[in-house]
């Protein structure tokens, strides 16, 4: 690859998509979860639709981490070793950013995401591991979400400021900068500096900063419905690390008075701002009054998140589906037994994997529930264990459950959650079979979301900004059973596309939890509706699978999402 290819790519002005993490393929471990996988899906779709796009992220040379679970479910973390040169090309270009009082040199690796449509989106993975840098600075791009606040800020300097400089160095002309979450917020400051008006031309010092011009160029997507989740750095730390990038009082005006808040930068310097589901947008408007925030509900990349047996099926009945997911509207043409056979094949593949990975032998004829996501308190993986006796009575001989998910190394509660699941798994093992798959990643996600019968999601509301794994499940005819939060508020039609858990959402603030209400509803529906339908009315069950595809996958795909970004955010 190819300077020639790069030349070709720089001919046309681009949309630059910035994300701290990107999950582009399983063996490039530069992602931790939903945010990174969404970024990967966005880029893949950009390539499918031949959008003029480039992406910027960090190389994360030691990955997020590899999860090892012992027999009690206690988690140990290991760095992931991988070799960027096996997948991508190191570019000769280098740029510098100032960190503390040093110039830190940044290089970039290019990876081209190529679509069968012949579209191509290059990703530039920024890397500080170069000889010119001190040993400590060489580690800035090693660990995704590792280290302390100072480490994170240095990473964000490399991503935001370094990213803009690198694109410039590579001679790209950029017509929009899209910040996927606040981590890349500093790119706005780099742009402000770039478009500074000469002092002698303006009568008010404030007018030196061409905020409107930067706003015109920037798009900001927020993903975090909880105040504490937004990156915020105390100004003494920020000033020490950033130096005098722009005058402190200007920075404070744009980034917040009580700390440099990356979300505030994104909000204050972007013409277009959006949340990732309608509900999440409402919550964001409440959290940040005074900003105009639009809603573009997430979607997943249809081809990536469809398992082989369903790919075959769709190829035969809905040719062209992968680049035109709207064709799922015609899912009713696929005969019931073909859907069931494709599903059974995926289920057997998952159960085989479960046996190899965990030693647990599961039965393909038993209703199988899947739950996999970051192990953290608000996701409430243990809600289904609120009343173990009741679960045992309902599920004896009729239920099996597959879990997976990593806890962030510093999330002690999340780690305890995994241990709790392990102990209940042991307790119930002769009655309800359960397995916890180690080291959740994109490959395991595909096996799980296609191989179970029901995809369970029980977050505390309204903390699930969108959630995307349920959309993946729907692409494979797997039915969602979920708390009404995030995307499911939009995708759910009771008893038709899936089932809800707990009351209708009305809150826009974090309220007292409703664990017991939610758990009760979960048990009731499992016992009275879901289990009987699965065992006694196969036809009715397959109808729901079809609806999941025809109504949910039809809409919650990243082709629809990207067309929205183009018309609402990129071209305006
Ligand atoms: C899709 C995906 C996620 C996000 O799942 P949510 O349901 O949004 O929490 C996380 N991790 C991996 C590996 C995924 O593929």
Coordinates of C-alpha atoms and ligand atoms in Angstrom, one line a residue:
X1 CA 0.0 0.0 0.0
X2 CA 1.0 2.3 -1.1
X3 CA 1.7 5.8 -1.4
X4 CA 0.1 5.7 -4.8
X5 CA -3.1 4.5 -3.3
X6 CA -2.8 7.3 -0.7
X7 CA -2.4 9.8 -3.5
X8 CA -5.6 8.5 -5.1
X9 CA -7.4 8.8 -1.7
X10 CA -6.4 12.4 -1.2
X11 CA -7.9 13.6 -4.4
X12 CA -11.3 14.3 -3.0
X13 CA -12.3 16.1 0.3
X14 CA -13.1 13.7 3.1
X15 CA -15.1 13.2 6.2
X16 CA -12.7 12.3 9.0
X17 CA -14.1 10.0 11.6
X18 CA -12.2 10.0 14.9
X19 CA -12.6 7.3 17.5
X20 CA -10.5 6.3 20.5
X21 CA -11.3 2.6 19.6
X22 CA -12.1 0.9 16.4
X23 CA -13.2 -2.8 16.1
X24 CA -12.5 -3.6 12.5
X25 CA -11.7 -7.2 12.8
X26 CA -11.1 -9.7 15.6
X27 CA -7.4 -10.0 15.3
X28 CA -6.8 -6.3 15.5
X29 CA -7.5 -5.8 19.2
X30 CA -7.9 -2.0 19.2
X31 CA -11.4 -2.0 20.7
X32 CA -13.0 -2.8 24.0
X33 CA -16.7 -3.0 23.3
X34 CA -19.8 -1.3 21.9
X35 CA -18.2 2.0 21.0
X36 CA -15.4 0.5 19.0
X37 CA -17.5 -2.1 17.3
X38 CA -19.9 0.7 16.3
X39 CA -16.9 2.6 14.9
X40 CA -15.9 -0.4 12.9
X41 CA -19.4 -0.9 11.6
X42 CA -19.6 2.8 10.6
X43 CA -16.4 2.6 8.6
X44 CA -17.3 -0.7 6.9
X45 CA -20.6 0.9 5.9
X46 CA -18.8 4.0 4.7
X47 CA -16.8 1.7 2.4
X48 CA -19.9 -0.1 1.2
X49 CA -21.6 3.2 0.4
X50 CA -18.4 4.6 -1.2
X51 CA -18.5 7.6 1.1
X52 CA -15.5 9.9 0.9
X53 CA -14.3 9.0 4.4
X54 CA -11.1 8.4 6.4
X55 CA -10.8 7.3 10.0
X56 CA -8.3 8.1 12.8
X57 CA -7.7 6.1 15.9
X58 CA -4.8 4.9 18.2
X59 CA -2.8 1.8 17.5
X60 CA -3.3 0.4 21.1
X61 CA -0.3 -2.0 20.6
X62 CA -1.1 -3.9 23.8
X63 CA -4.8 -4.0 23.1
X64 CA -7.5 -3.7 25.7
X65 CA -6.7 -6.9 27.6
X66 CA -7.1 -10.6 27.3
X67 CA -9.4 -12.0 29.9
X68 CA -8.5 -15.1 31.9
X69 CA -11.1 -16.5 34.3
X70 CA -10.3 -19.1 36.9
X71 CA -12.7 -21.7 38.2
X72 CA -14.3 -19.2 40.5
X73 CA -14.7 -16.6 37.8
X74 CA -12.1 -14.3 39.2
X75 CA -10.7 -12.3 36.3
X76 CA -7.0 -11.8 35.5
X77 CA -5.9 -9.4 32.7
X78 CA -3.1 -9.9 30.3
X79 CA -1.8 -7.5 27.6
X80 CA -2.6 -8.7 24.1
X81 CA 0.4 -8.9 21.8
X82 CA -0.2 -8.4 18.2
X83 CA 1.9 -7.2 15.2
X84 CA 0.5 -4.2 13.4
X85 CA 2.9 -4.9 10.4
X86 CA 1.0 -8.1 9.7
X87 CA -2.1 -6.1 8.9
X88 CA -1.2 -2.6 7.9
X89 CA 1.4 -0.4 6.4
X90 CA 3.6 2.0 8.3
X91 CA 3.7 5.4 6.6
X92 CA 6.8 7.4 6.4
X93 CA 5.0 10.6 7.6
X94 CA 5.7 11.8 11.1
X95 CA 4.2 14.7 13.0
X96 CA 4.8 16.1 16.5
X97 CA 2.5 17.1 19.4
X98 CA 3.6 18.9 22.5
X99 CA 3.1 17.1 25.7
X100 CA 4.3 18.7 29.0
X101 CA 7.5 20.3 27.7
X102 CA 8.4 17.7 25.1
X103 CA 7.7 17.2 21.4
X104 CA 6.3 13.8 21.1
X105 CA 6.6 12.3 17.6
X106 CA 3.7 10.4 16.2
X107 CA 3.7 8.0 13.2
X108 CA 0.7 6.3 11.5
X109 CA -0.2 2.9 10.2
X110 CA -2.6 2.7 7.3
X111 CA -5.2 0.0 7.1
X112 CA -7.7 0.1 4.2
X113 CA -11.2 -1.2 4.7
X114 CA -12.3 -2.4 1.3
X115 CA -15.9 -3.2 0.4
X116 CA -17.1 -5.6 -2.3
X117 CA -18.7 -2.5 -3.8
X118 CA -15.1 -1.3 -4.4
X119 CA -15.5 1.5 -1.9
X120 CA -12.5 2.0 0.4
X121 CA -12.0 3.8 3.7
X122 CA -8.5 4.1 5.1
X123 CA -7.9 4.0 8.8
X124 CA -4.9 5.7 10.3
X125 CA -3.7 4.2 13.5
X126 CA -1.6 6.7 15.4
X127 CA 1.5 5.4 17.2
X128 CA 4.1 7.1 19.5
X129 CA 6.3 4.0 19.7
X130 CA 9.2 5.6 17.8
X131 CA 12.9 5.9 18.6
X132 CA 12.8 9.7 18.9
X133 CA 10.5 9.5 21.9
X134 CA 11.3 8.8 25.6
X135 CA 10.5 5.3 26.9
X136 CA 7.5 6.7 28.7
X137 CA 6.1 8.5 25.7
X138 CA 6.5 5.4 23.5
X139 CA 3.9 3.8 25.7
X140 CA 1.2 6.5 25.1
X141 CA -0.5 4.5 22.4
X142 CA 0.0 1.1 24.1
X143 CA -3.0 0.5 26.3
X144 CA -6.6 1.2 25.4
X145 CA -8.4 2.7 28.5
X146 CA -5.4 1.9 30.6
X147 CA -3.4 4.1 32.9
X148 CA -4.4 7.2 34.9
X149 CA -6.0 10.5 34.0
X150 CA -2.7 12.0 32.8
X151 CA -2.1 9.0 30.5
X152 CA -5.6 9.4 29.1
X153 CA -5.1 13.1 28.4
X154 CA -1.9 12.3 26.6
X155 CA -3.7 9.8 24.5
X156 CA -6.4 12.3 23.7
X157 CA -3.7 14.8 22.6
X158 CA -2.3 12.3 20.2
X159 CA -5.7 11.4 18.9
X160 CA -7.3 14.8 18.6
X161 CA -4.4 17.1 17.9
X162 CA -2.1 14.5 16.4
X163 CA -4.9 13.2 14.3
X164 CA -5.6 16.5 12.6
X165 CA -1.9 17.1 12.0
X166 CA -1.4 13.7 10.6
X167 CA -4.3 14.1 8.1
X168 CA -2.9 17.5 7.1
X169 CA 0.6 16.0 6.7
X170 CA -0.8 13.3 4.5
X171 CA -2.4 16.0 2.4
X172 CA -6.0 15.2 3.0
X173 CA -8.6 17.9 2.7
X174 CA -11.2 17.4 5.3
X175 CA -14.7 18.7 5.0
X176 CA -16.1 17.4 8.2
X177 CA -14.5 16.1 11.4
X178 CA -16.8 13.6 13.1
X179 CA -16.0 12.9 16.8
X180 CA -17.2 9.5 17.9
X181 CA -17.6 10.4 21.6
X182 CA -15.6 13.1 23.5
X183 CA -12.1 11.4 23.5
X184 CA -11.1 13.2 20.3
X185 CA -12.5 16.5 21.5
X186 CA -9.1 18.3 21.4
X187 CA -9.3 18.2 17.6
X188 CA -11.5 21.3 18.0
X189 CA -8.7 23.2 19.7
X190 CA -6.3 22.2 17.0
X191 CA -8.7 23.5 14.4
X192 CA -9.2 26.8 16.4
X193 CA -5.5 27.4 16.3
X194 CA -5.4 26.5 12.6
X195 CA -8.0 29.1 11.7
X196 CA -6.9 31.8 14.0
X197 CA -7.4 35.3 12.7
X198 CA -4.4 37.7 12.9
X199 CA -4.7 39.8 16.0
X200 CA -4.3 43.1 14.1
X201 CA -7.4 42.3 12.0
X202 CA -9.9 42.2 14.8
X203 CA -11.0 44.7 17.5
X204 CA -12.0 42.1 20.1
X205 CA -9.5 39.5 21.3
X206 CA -12.3 36.9 21.3
X207 CA -12.7 37.3 17.6
X208 CA -9.3 35.9 17.1
X209 CA -10.9 32.5 17.5
X210 CA -13.1 31.6 14.6
X211 CA -15.5 29.4 16.5
X212 CA -18.1 29.5 13.8
X213 CA -15.7 28.2 11.2
X214 CA -14.7 25.3 13.4
X215 CA -18.3 24.6 14.3
X216 CA -19.1 24.4 10.6
X217 CA -16.6 21.6 10.3
X218 CA -17.4 19.5 13.3
X219 CA -19.9 16.8 14.1
X220 CA -20.1 15.3 17.6
X221 CA -21.8 12.1 18.7
X222 CA -22.3 11.6 22.4
X223 CA -22.7 8.1 23.8
X224 CA -22.8 8.5 27.5
X225 CA -26.1 9.1 29.4
X226 CA -24.4 9.4 32.8
X227 CA -22.6 12.7 33.8
X228 CA -19.7 10.8 35.5
X229 CA -19.0 9.0 32.3
X230 CA -17.7 12.0 30.4
X231 CA -14.0 12.7 30.3
X232 CA -13.1 15.6 32.5
X233 CA -9.6 16.8 33.5
X234 CA -8.7 19.3 36.2
X235 CA -7.3 22.5 34.7
X236 CA -4.0 22.3 36.6
X237 CA -3.4 18.8 35.1
X238 CA -4.6 19.9 31.7
X239 CA -2.4 23.0 31.7
X240 CA 0.6 21.0 32.8
X241 CA 0.2 18.5 30.1
X242 CA -1.2 20.6 27.3
X243 CA 0.9 23.7 27.8
X244 CA -0.5 26.9 26.5
X245 CA -2.3 25.5 23.5
X246 CA -4.7 28.3 23.6
X247 CA -5.2 30.9 26.4
X248 CA -6.6 29.3 29.5
X249 CA -9.6 31.6 29.6
X250 CA -10.6 30.6 26.1
X251 CA -10.2 27.0 26.9
X252 CA -12.4 27.4 30.0
X253 CA -15.0 29.1 28.1
X254 CA -15.3 26.2 25.6
X255 CA -14.4 23.3 27.8
X256 CA -16.2 24.1 31.0
X257 CA -15.3 26.2 34.0
X258 CA -14.8 23.4 36.5
X259 CA -12.5 21.1 34.5
X260 CA -11.7 20.5 30.9
X261 CA -14.7 18.5 29.8
X262 CA -14.2 16.8 26.4
X263 CA -18.0 16.6 25.9
X264 CA -18.3 20.3 26.4
X265 CA -15.7 20.9 23.8
X266 CA -17.6 18.7 21.4
X267 CA -20.9 20.4 22.2
X268 CA -19.6 24.0 22.0
X269 CA -17.6 23.5 18.8
X270 CA -19.9 21.3 16.7
X271 CA -22.7 22.5 14.4
X272 CA -24.3 19.1 14.5
X273 CA -24.6 17.1 17.7
X274 CA -26.4 13.8 18.1
X275 CA -27.3 11.1 20.6
X276 CA -27.4 7.4 19.6
X277 CA -31.1 6.6 20.2
X278 CA -34.2 8.7 20.6
X279 CA -34.3 8.1 24.4
X280 CA -30.6 8.7 24.8
X281 CA -31.0 12.0 22.9
X282 CA -33.8 13.1 25.3
X283 CA -31.5 12.2 28.3
X284 CA -28.7 14.1 26.7
X285 CA -30.8 17.2 26.1
X286 CA -31.7 17.2 29.8
X287 CA -28.1 16.7 30.8
X288 CA -26.9 19.5 28.5
X289 CA -29.6 22.1 28.2
X290 CA -29.1 24.9 25.7
X291 CA -27.7 22.7 22.9
X292 CA -29.6 21.5 19.9
X293 CA -29.1 17.7 20.0
X294 CA -30.5 15.4 17.2
X295 CA -31.2 11.7 17.3
X296 CA -29.6 9.2 15.0
X297 CA -30.3 5.8 16.3
X298 CA -27.4 3.3 16.0
X299 CA -27.3 0.4 13.6
X300 CA -25.0 -2.6 13.0
X301 CA -23.2 -3.7 9.9
X302 CA -25.6 -6.2 8.4
X303 CA -23.0 -8.4 6.6
X304 CA -20.6 -8.5 9.5
X305 CA -23.3 -9.5 12.0
X306 CA -25.0 -12.2 10.1
X307 CA -23.8 -15.7 10.6
X308 CA -23.0 -18.1 7.8
X309 CA -26.2 -20.1 7.7
X310 CA -28.3 -16.9 7.5
X311 CA -26.0 -15.4 4.9
X312 CA -26.7 -18.4 2.8
X313 CA -30.4 -18.2 3.3
X314 CA -30.5 -14.4 2.6
X315 CA -28.4 -15.0 -0.5
X316 CA -31.0 -17.4 -1.9
X317 CA -34.1 -15.5 -1.0
X318 CA -33.1 -11.9 -0.7
X319 CA -30.2 -11.4 -3.1
X320 CA -28.5 -8.0 -2.6
X321 CA -29.5 -7.9 1.1
X322 CA -26.0 -7.1 2.4
X323 CA -25.8 -3.7 0.8
X324 CA -29.5 -3.1 0.9
X325 CA -30.8 -4.3 4.2
X326 CA -34.3 -2.8 3.4
X327 CA -34.8 -6.1 1.5
X328 CA -35.4 -7.7 4.9
X329 CA -38.9 -6.3 4.4
X330 CA -39.5 -9.4 2.2
X331 CA -38.4 -11.9 4.9
X332 CA -41.9 -13.5 4.7
X333 CA -40.8 -15.2 1.5
X334 CA -38.5 -17.5 3.3
X335 CA -40.2 -20.7 4.3
X336 CA -40.4 -21.4 8.1
X337 CA -38.4 -24.6 8.0
X338 CA -35.5 -22.9 6.3
X339 CA -35.4 -20.2 8.9
X340 CA -35.5 -22.9 11.6
X341 CA -32.8 -24.9 9.9
X342 CA -30.4 -22.0 9.6
X343 CA -31.0 -21.2 13.2
X344 CA -30.4 -24.7 14.3
X345 CA -27.1 -24.7 12.5
X346 CA -26.0 -21.6 14.2
X347 CA -27.2 -22.9 17.6
X348 CA -25.2 -26.1 17.2
X349 CA -22.1 -24.2 16.2
X350 CA -22.4 -22.1 19.4
X351 CA -23.1 -25.1 21.6
X352 CA -20.0 -26.8 20.2
X353 CA -18.0 -23.8 21.0
X354 CA -19.4 -23.7 24.5
X355 CA -18.4 -27.3 25.0
X356 CA -14.9 -26.7 23.8
X357 CA -14.4 -23.4 25.6
X358 CA -16.0 -24.3 29.0
X359 CA -16.6 -28.1 29.0
X360 CA -20.4 -27.5 29.5
X361 CA -22.5 -29.8 27.3
X362 CA -25.7 -28.1 26.3
X363 CA -28.8 -29.5 24.6
X364 CA -29.8 -27.9 21.2
X365 CA -33.5 -28.7 21.9
X366 CA -33.5 -26.6 25.1
X367 CA -34.5 -22.9 25.0
X368 CA -31.2 -21.0 25.3
X369 CA -30.8 -17.5 26.6
X370 CA -27.7 -15.4 25.8
X371 CA -26.3 -12.5 27.8
X372 CA -23.0 -10.9 26.8
X373 CA -21.8 -7.4 27.4
X374 CA -19.4 -5.5 29.5
X375 CA -19.5 -6.8 33.1
X376 CA -20.4 -3.7 34.9
X377 CA -23.0 -2.9 37.6
X378 CA -25.6 -1.0 35.5
X379 CA -25.9 -3.8 33.0
X380 CA -27.3 -6.0 35.8
X381 CA -26.2 -9.4 34.4
X382 CA -27.4 -10.9 37.7
X383 CA -31.0 -9.6 37.5
X384 CA -32.1 -13.0 36.3
X385 CA -30.7 -14.4 39.6
X386 CA -32.8 -12.1 41.8
X387 CA -34.8 -15.1 43.0
X388 CA -32.9 -18.2 42.4
X389 CA -35.6 -20.6 43.7
X390 CA -38.1 -19.0 41.3
X391 CA -35.7 -19.3 38.4
X392 CA -35.0 -22.9 39.2
X393 CA -38.7 -23.7 39.3
X394 CA -39.4 -21.9 36.0
X395 CA -36.4 -23.1 34.2
X396 CA -35.8 -26.7 35.4
X397 CA -35.2 -28.8 32.3
X398 CA -36.4 -26.0 30.1
X399 CA -33.7 -23.4 30.1
X400 CA -30.0 -23.0 29.6
X401 CA -28.0 -19.7 29.7
X402 CA -24.7 -18.6 28.0
X403 CA -22.8 -15.6 29.4
X404 CA -19.7 -13.7 28.4
X405 CA -18.2 -10.3 29.0
X406 CA -15.1 -8.6 30.4
X407 CA -15.0 -6.3 33.4
X408 CA -12.7 -3.2 33.1
X409 CA -9.6 -3.9 35.1
X410 CA -10.5 -1.2 37.6
X411 CA -14.2 -2.1 37.9
X412 CA -14.2 -4.1 41.1
X413 CA -18.0 -4.4 41.1
X414 CA -18.0 -5.7 37.6
X415 CA -15.5 -8.4 38.6
X416 CA -17.6 -9.4 41.5
X417 CA -20.5 -9.7 39.1
X418 CA -18.7 -12.3 37.1
X419 CA -17.8 -14.2 40.3
X420 CA -21.4 -14.2 41.3
X421 CA -22.5 -15.7 38.0
X422 CA -19.9 -18.4 38.4
X423 CA -21.1 -19.3 41.9
X424 CA -24.7 -19.5 40.8
X425 CA -23.7 -21.5 37.7
X426 CA -22.2 -24.0 40.1
X427 CA -25.1 -24.0 42.4
X428 CA -27.7 -24.7 39.7
X429 CA -25.6 -26.9 37.5
X430 CA -27.7 -30.0 37.8
X431 CA -30.9 -28.0 37.1
X432 CA -30.2 -25.2 34.7
X433 CA -27.0 -25.4 32.7
X434 CA -25.0 -22.3 32.4
X435 CA -21.7 -21.4 30.8
X436 CA -19.5 -18.3 30.9
X437 CA -17.4 -18.0 27.8
X438 CA -13.9 -16.6 28.5
X439 CA -12.5 -13.5 26.7
X440 CA -15.5 -12.0 24.9
X441 CA -14.6 -10.5 21.5
X442 CA -16.2 -9.9 18.1
X443 CA -15.9 -13.5 17.0
X444 CA -17.6 -14.8 20.1
X445 CA -20.2 -12.1 19.9
X446 CA -21.2 -13.3 16.4
X447 CA -21.5 -16.9 17.6
X448 CA -23.5 -15.9 20.6
X449 CA -25.9 -13.4 19.0
X450 CA -26.7 -16.0 16.3
X451 CA -26.6 -19.2 18.3
X452 CA -29.0 -18.5 21.2
X453 CA -32.8 -18.4 21.0
X454 CA -33.4 -15.3 23.1
X455 CA -31.1 -12.3 23.6
X456 CA -31.5 -10.9 27.1
X457 CA -30.7 -7.4 28.2
X458 CA -31.4 -6.0 31.6
X459 CA -29.7 -2.6 32.1
X460 CA -30.7 0.0 34.7
X461 CA -32.6 2.7 32.9
X462 CA -31.8 5.0 31.3
X463 CA -28.2 4.1 31.2
X464 CA -28.1 2.0 28.0
X465 CA -27.5 4.8 25.5
X466 CA -28.3 2.5 22.6
X467 CA -27.0 -1.1 22.9
X468 CA -26.2 -2.8 19.7
X469 CA -25.8 -6.5 20.4
X470 CA -29.6 -6.9 20.4
X471 CA -29.6 -5.5 16.8
X472 CA -27.0 -8.1 15.9
X473 CA -29.2 -10.8 17.3
X474 CA -32.2 -9.6 15.3
X475 CA -30.1 -10.0 12.1
X476 CA -30.0 -13.7 12.8
X477 CA -33.6 -14.1 13.8
X478 CA -32.8 -14.2 17.5
X479 CA -35.6 -12.6 19.5
X480 CA -34.9 -9.8 22.1
X481 CA -36.1 -9.9 25.7
X482 CA -35.1 -6.6 27.1
X483 CA -35.6 -3.7 29.5
X484 CA -37.2 -0.8 27.6
X485 CA -34.1 1.3 27.2
X486 CA -31.9 2.5 24.3
X487 CA -32.7 1.1 20.9
X488 CA -35.2 -1.4 22.2
X489 CA -37.7 1.4 23.0
X490 CA -37.8 1.9 19.2
X491 CA -37.6 -1.7 18.1
X492 CA -39.9 -3.4 20.5
X493 CA -43.5 -4.4 19.6
X494 CA -44.6 -6.6 22.5
X495 CA -45.1 -10.3 21.5
X496 CA -44.3 -9.4 17.9
X497 CA -40.6 -8.4 17.6
X498 CA -39.8 -9.6 21.1
X499 CA -40.7 -8.9 24.7
X500 CA -40.1 -6.1 27.2
X501 CA -39.0 -6.4 30.8
X502 CA -40.4 -3.9 33.4
X503 CA -42.5 -0.8 33.0
X504 CA -42.7 1.6 30.1
X505 CA -39.9 4.2 30.2
X506 CA -40.9 7.6 31.4
X507 CA -37.8 8.8 33.3
X508 CA -35.1 11.0 31.9
X509 CA -33.0 11.1 35.0
X510 CA -31.3 8.3 36.9
X511 CA -34.0 7.2 39.2
X512 CA -34.2 4.7 42.0
X513 CA -33.6 1.3 40.6
X514 CA -36.5 -1.0 40.1
X515 CA -34.8 -4.3 40.4
X516 CA -37.7 -6.2 42.0
X517 CA -40.3 -4.9 39.5
X518 CA -38.0 -5.8 36.6
X519 CA -37.1 -9.2 38.0
X520 CA -40.7 -10.1 38.6
X521 CA -41.7 -9.2 35.1
X522 CA -38.7 -11.1 33.7
X523 CA -39.8 -14.3 35.5
X524 CA -43.5 -13.9 34.7
X525 CA -42.9 -13.5 30.9
X526 CA -40.3 -16.3 30.9
X527 CA -42.8 -18.7 32.6
X528 CA -46.1 -17.7 31.0
X529 CA -45.1 -16.5 27.5
X530 CA -41.6 -17.3 26.3
X531 CA -41.2 -20.9 27.5
X532 CA -44.7 -22.0 26.4
X533 CA -44.2 -20.3 23.0
X534 CA -40.9 -22.0 22.4
X535 CA -42.0 -25.5 23.3
X536 CA -45.6 -25.5 22.2
X537 CA -45.9 -23.2 19.2
X538 CA -43.0 -23.5 16.9
X539 CA -44.9 -21.7 14.1
X540 CA -45.5 -18.8 16.4
X541 CA -41.9 -18.7 17.4
X542 CA -40.7 -18.6 13.9
X543 CA -43.1 -15.8 13.1
X544 CA -41.4 -13.8 15.8
X545 CA -38.0 -14.6 14.3
X546 CA -39.2 -13.3 11.0
X547 CA -40.4 -10.1 12.7
X548 CA -37.1 -9.6 14.3
X549 CA -35.5 -9.7 10.9
X550 CA -38.2 -7.9 8.9
X551 CA -38.9 -5.2 11.5
X552 CA -35.7 -4.9 13.6
X553 CA -32.8 -5.8 11.3
X554 CA -34.6 -4.0 8.5
X555 CA -34.2 -0.7 10.4
X556 CA -31.4 -1.1 13.0
X557 CA -28.5 -1.5 10.5
X558 CA -25.6 0.8 9.9
X559 CA -26.6 1.5 6.2
X560 CA -29.7 3.3 7.4
X561 CA -27.6 5.0 10.1
X562 CA -24.9 6.2 7.7
X563 CA -27.4 7.6 5.3
X564 CA -28.8 9.6 8.2
X565 CA -25.3 10.9 9.1
X566 CA -24.8 11.9 5.5
X567 CA -28.0 13.7 5.0
X568 CA -28.3 15.2 8.5
X569 CA -24.7 15.8 9.5
X570 CA -22.2 15.6 6.7
X571 CA -24.1 17.5 4.0
X572 CA -25.7 20.6 5.4
Ligands
LIG1 C1 -21.6 -5.6 19.8 C2 -20.6 -5.7 20.8 C3 -20.6 -5.0 22.1 C4 -21.7 -4.1 22.4 O1 -22.8 -4.8 23.0 P1 -23.9 -4.0 23.8 O2 -25.1 -4.9 23.7 O3 -24.2 -2.7 23.1 O4 -23.4 -3.8 25.2 C5 -19.6 -5.2 23.0 N1 -18.6 -6.1 22.7 C6 -18.5 -6.8 21.6 C7 -17.4 -7.7 21.4 C8 -19.5 -6.6 20.6 O5 -19.4 -7.3 19.5

